[in-house]
């Protein structure tokens, strides 16, 4: 089988883990390929002695059976962009911090590779959010695993975000911004702004205001079959929009349509993984912080 490796950063302290990953993959006769960003990181480490092939075209990425994302959740979000509509299954090796999405730890690398090799895993499909607007943004990568966000720039005054769901007026949010999150994104920025947690299998989107002026305004959960339209009003001449970790400034005359993408992200989940276990561990539920 062919396997792709992708990463956005590589600290010296994790180089031994990368070598252990290569050894485990070679032991199971995987054909190892790396993306161009990860190839640059490996070259910066000097003569690592690692043998691999370079993915330098979409056709080569299309031939991959799996992609291993090496880093934190941010790297896994970027891995979804690397794969796109190919829907190549992604396994997250966590060399980052929180790890809601990248769930494989460095001390279980060989075990994870064994599961991949034997087919002892499940594929969990995660819905993506798609953006449509009057101007081409994000180099055509108009989808995200976590959320679409619109936000005021710097210290400018709050903005008004006129929001419609399936053509029907929902609300004009006086706020610092607005988030439209997927179930996966419900554990990210939306959560920190008071949004609800959703199970990954939920068929919903969450609309969450960022620091709303009216305190009675609350997040709302809508069907992921909905089309959400957004118009911006404010004093500034530029605003920020983002899809996951990618952001750009836009002018207020642009109109945005957000809906569920036609394809999904496929995440590899190994035995004993459970979303609710991850929530309890990462959010420290049930722990008495006084002790």
Coordinates of C-alpha atoms in Angstrom, one line a residue:
X1 CA 0.0 0.0 0.0
X2 CA 1.0 3.6 -0.6
X3 CA 1.0 6.0 2.3
X4 CA 1.6 9.8 2.3
X5 CA 3.1 11.7 5.2
X6 CA 2.3 15.4 5.7
X7 CA 3.5 17.9 8.3
X8 CA 3.9 21.7 8.7
X9 CA 6.5 21.8 11.4
X10 CA 9.1 19.4 12.7
X11 CA 10.9 20.0 16.0
X12 CA 14.2 18.2 16.6
X13 CA 12.8 16.4 19.6
X14 CA 10.3 14.5 17.3
X15 CA 12.8 13.4 14.7
X16 CA 13.3 10.1 16.5
X17 CA 9.6 9.5 16.4
X18 CA 9.5 10.2 12.7
X19 CA 12.3 7.6 12.2
X20 CA 10.3 5.1 14.3
X21 CA 7.3 5.8 12.0
X22 CA 9.4 5.1 8.9
X23 CA 10.8 1.9 10.4
X24 CA 7.3 0.7 11.3
X25 CA 5.9 1.5 7.9
X26 CA 8.9 -0.2 6.1
X27 CA 8.4 -3.3 8.3
X28 CA 4.9 -3.6 7.0
X29 CA 6.0 -3.0 3.4
X30 CA 4.3 0.4 3.0
X31 CA 5.5 2.5 0.1
X32 CA 6.3 5.8 1.7
X33 CA 5.6 9.2 0.0
X34 CA 5.9 12.7 1.5
X35 CA 4.3 16.0 0.6
X36 CA 6.4 18.9 -0.5
X37 CA 6.0 20.8 2.7
X38 CA 7.1 17.8 4.8
X39 CA 10.0 17.1 2.4
X40 CA 11.3 20.6 3.1
X41 CA 11.1 20.0 6.8
X42 CA 13.0 16.7 6.6
X43 CA 15.7 18.4 4.4
X44 CA 16.2 21.1 7.0
X45 CA 17.0 18.4 9.5
X46 CA 20.1 17.4 7.4
X47 CA 21.0 13.8 6.4
X48 CA 18.2 11.8 8.2
X49 CA 18.9 8.6 6.2
X50 CA 15.2 8.3 5.5
X51 CA 14.1 6.9 2.1
X52 CA 10.9 8.1 0.5
X53 CA 9.3 9.4 -2.7
X54 CA 8.0 12.9 -3.3
X55 CA 4.4 13.8 -4.0
X56 CA 4.6 16.5 -6.6
X57 CA 1.4 16.2 -8.4
X58 CA -2.3 15.7 -7.8
X59 CA -2.1 12.3 -9.7
X60 CA 0.4 11.0 -7.2
X61 CA -1.8 12.1 -4.3
X62 CA -4.7 10.4 -5.9
X63 CA -2.8 7.1 -5.8
X64 CA -2.3 7.2 -2.0
X65 CA -4.2 4.7 0.2
X66 CA -3.7 6.7 3.4
X67 CA -2.3 10.0 4.6
X68 CA -0.7 10.4 8.0
X69 CA -0.9 13.9 9.4
X70 CA 2.1 14.6 11.6
X71 CA 1.5 17.5 14.0
X72 CA -1.5 18.8 15.9
X73 CA -5.0 19.5 14.9
X74 CA -3.9 22.5 12.7
X75 CA -1.8 20.1 10.6
X76 CA -4.7 17.7 10.2
X77 CA -6.9 20.6 9.0
X78 CA -4.3 21.4 6.4
X79 CA -4.1 17.7 5.5
X80 CA -7.8 17.8 4.6
X81 CA -6.9 20.6 2.1
X82 CA -4.1 18.4 0.7
X83 CA -6.5 15.6 0.1
X84 CA -9.6 17.6 -0.9
X85 CA -12.3 15.8 -2.9
X86 CA -10.0 12.7 -3.2
X87 CA -11.3 11.7 0.3
X88 CA -8.1 9.8 1.1
X89 CA -8.4 8.4 4.7
X90 CA -6.3 10.5 7.1
X91 CA -4.7 9.3 10.4
X92 CA -3.5 12.0 12.8
X93 CA -0.2 11.4 14.6
X94 CA -0.2 14.0 17.4
X95 CA 3.1 15.8 18.0
X96 CA 1.1 19.0 18.9
X97 CA -0.8 19.9 22.0
X98 CA -4.6 19.4 22.4
X99 CA -5.2 16.7 19.8
X100 CA -9.0 16.5 19.4
X101 CA -8.5 15.3 15.8
X102 CA -4.9 13.9 15.9
X103 CA -5.5 11.1 18.3
X104 CA -2.5 8.8 17.8
X105 CA 0.3 9.4 20.3
X106 CA 4.0 9.0 19.6
X107 CA 4.4 6.1 22.0
X108 CA 1.8 4.0 20.0
X109 CA 3.3 4.5 16.5
X110 CA 4.1 0.8 15.8
X111 CA 0.7 -0.3 17.2
X112 CA -1.1 2.2 14.9
X113 CA 0.8 1.1 11.8
X114 CA 0.0 -2.5 12.6
X115 CA -3.7 -1.6 12.7
X116 CA -3.4 0.1 9.4
X117 CA -1.7 -2.8 7.8
X118 CA -4.2 -5.4 9.1
X119 CA -7.3 -3.2 8.3
X120 CA -8.2 -3.1 12.0
X121 CA -9.7 0.4 12.0
X122 CA -12.9 2.3 11.1
X123 CA -13.4 5.3 8.8
X124 CA -15.3 8.2 10.3
X125 CA -16.7 10.6 7.8
X126 CA -16.7 14.2 8.9
X127 CA -18.8 16.9 7.1
X128 CA -17.1 20.0 5.6
X129 CA -18.4 23.5 5.3
X130 CA -18.3 25.0 1.8
X131 CA -18.0 28.8 1.0
X132 CA -19.4 30.5 -2.1
X133 CA -19.0 34.2 -2.8
X134 CA -18.6 36.8 -5.5
X135 CA -14.8 36.6 -5.5
X136 CA -12.4 33.7 -5.6
X137 CA -10.9 33.3 -2.1
X138 CA -8.3 30.9 -0.6
X139 CA -6.9 29.9 -4.0
X140 CA -10.0 28.0 -4.7
X141 CA -9.8 25.8 -1.6
X142 CA -13.3 26.9 -0.5
X143 CA -13.9 24.3 2.1
X144 CA -13.0 23.6 5.7
X145 CA -13.3 20.9 8.3
X146 CA -13.9 23.2 11.3
X147 CA -15.6 26.4 10.5
X148 CA -16.2 29.5 8.4
X149 CA -15.6 32.7 10.4
X150 CA -16.1 36.4 9.7
X151 CA -14.5 38.9 12.0
X152 CA -13.7 42.5 12.4
X153 CA -10.1 43.6 11.9
X154 CA -7.8 44.7 14.7
X155 CA -9.4 47.1 17.1
X156 CA -12.1 48.5 14.8
X157 CA -15.7 48.9 16.0
X158 CA -18.0 45.9 16.0
X159 CA -19.7 44.8 12.8
X160 CA -23.3 44.0 11.9
X161 CA -23.7 40.6 10.2
X162 CA -27.0 40.1 8.5
X163 CA -27.8 36.4 8.4
X164 CA -30.3 34.4 6.4
X165 CA -31.1 30.6 6.5
X166 CA -32.6 29.1 3.4
X167 CA -33.6 32.6 2.2
X168 CA -35.3 33.5 5.5
X169 CA -34.1 36.3 7.7
X170 CA -32.5 35.0 10.9
X171 CA -30.9 37.9 12.7
X172 CA -28.6 40.9 12.4
X173 CA -25.7 40.2 14.8
X174 CA -24.1 43.2 16.3
X175 CA -20.8 41.5 17.3
X176 CA -17.1 41.1 16.7
X177 CA -17.9 38.4 14.2
X178 CA -19.8 35.2 13.4
X179 CA -18.9 31.6 13.2
X180 CA -20.5 28.8 11.1
X181 CA -19.1 25.6 12.5
X182 CA -19.4 21.9 11.5
X183 CA -19.9 19.2 14.2
X184 CA -16.1 18.8 14.1
X185 CA -15.6 22.5 14.6
X186 CA -18.0 22.6 17.5
X187 CA -15.0 21.7 19.8
X188 CA -12.9 24.6 18.4
X189 CA -13.5 28.4 18.1
X190 CA -17.2 28.0 18.4
X191 CA -16.9 26.3 21.8
X192 CA -14.7 29.1 23.1
X193 CA -17.4 31.6 22.1
X194 CA -20.1 29.7 24.0
X195 CA -21.3 27.4 21.2
X196 CA -22.7 23.9 22.0
X197 CA -20.8 20.6 21.5
X198 CA -22.0 18.4 18.7
X199 CA -21.4 14.7 18.1
X200 CA -19.3 14.2 14.9
X201 CA -22.2 12.3 13.4
X202 CA -24.7 15.1 13.9
X203 CA -26.3 16.4 10.7
X204 CA -26.1 20.0 11.8
X205 CA -24.3 23.4 11.5
X206 CA -23.8 25.8 14.4
X207 CA -24.1 29.6 14.0
X208 CA -22.2 31.2 16.9
X209 CA -21.8 35.0 17.4
X210 CA -18.4 36.3 18.6
X211 CA -18.8 38.7 21.5
X212 CA -22.3 39.8 20.6
X213 CA -23.4 43.3 21.8
X214 CA -26.9 42.0 22.8
X215 CA -26.4 39.4 25.6
X216 CA -29.7 37.7 24.8
X217 CA -28.3 36.5 21.5
X218 CA -27.3 32.9 21.6
X219 CA -25.8 30.2 19.2
X220 CA -28.3 28.3 17.1
X221 CA -28.1 24.8 15.6
X222 CA -29.5 24.4 12.1
X223 CA -29.7 21.5 9.7
X224 CA -26.6 20.9 7.5
X225 CA -29.0 20.9 4.5
X226 CA -29.4 24.6 5.1
X227 CA -27.9 27.4 3.0
X228 CA -26.6 30.3 5.2
X229 CA -26.2 33.7 3.5
X230 CA -24.3 36.5 5.2
X231 CA -24.0 40.2 4.4
X232 CA -21.6 42.5 6.3
X233 CA -22.2 46.1 7.5
X234 CA -19.8 48.3 9.4
X235 CA -17.6 51.3 9.5
X236 CA -14.4 49.6 8.4
X237 CA -13.5 49.1 4.7
X238 CA -12.0 45.6 5.3
X239 CA -13.0 42.6 7.3
X240 CA -11.5 39.2 7.9
X241 CA -12.9 35.9 6.7
X242 CA -11.4 32.5 7.4
X243 CA -11.8 28.8 6.6
X244 CA -10.2 26.9 9.4
X245 CA -6.7 28.3 9.8
X246 CA -6.7 30.2 6.4
X247 CA -7.7 33.8 6.5
X248 CA -7.9 36.8 4.2
X249 CA -9.3 40.3 4.3
X250 CA -12.4 41.2 2.2
X251 CA -14.4 44.3 1.4
X252 CA -18.0 44.7 2.8
X253 CA -19.8 44.5 -0.5
X254 CA -19.1 40.7 -0.8
X255 CA -21.9 38.3 0.0
X256 CA -21.2 34.8 1.3
X257 CA -23.1 31.6 1.0
X258 CA -22.2 28.7 3.4
X259 CA -23.4 25.2 3.2
X260 CA -22.3 21.6 3.6
X261 CA -19.6 20.5 1.1
X262 CA -20.5 17.7 -1.3
X263 CA -17.6 15.5 -0.2
X264 CA -16.3 14.8 3.3
X265 CA -13.1 14.2 5.2
X266 CA -12.5 10.6 6.1
X267 CA -10.6 10.1 9.4
X268 CA -9.1 6.8 10.4
X269 CA -10.1 5.8 13.9
X270 CA -8.2 3.0 15.5
X271 CA -9.7 0.4 18.0
X272 CA -10.6 1.8 21.4
X273 CA -11.1 5.3 20.1
X274 CA -14.3 7.0 21.5
X275 CA -15.3 10.6 20.9
X276 CA -16.8 10.9 24.4
X277 CA -13.6 9.6 26.0
X278 CA -11.7 12.2 24.1
X279 CA -14.0 15.0 25.3
X280 CA -13.6 13.9 28.9
X281 CA -9.8 13.7 28.7
X282 CA -9.2 17.0 26.7
X283 CA -11.8 19.1 28.6
X284 CA -11.0 17.5 32.0
X285 CA -14.6 16.6 32.7
X286 CA -15.2 14.9 36.0
X287 CA -11.9 16.1 37.6
X288 CA -12.1 18.0 40.9
X289 CA -9.6 20.9 40.2
X290 CA -9.5 21.6 44.0
X291 CA -7.6 18.4 44.5

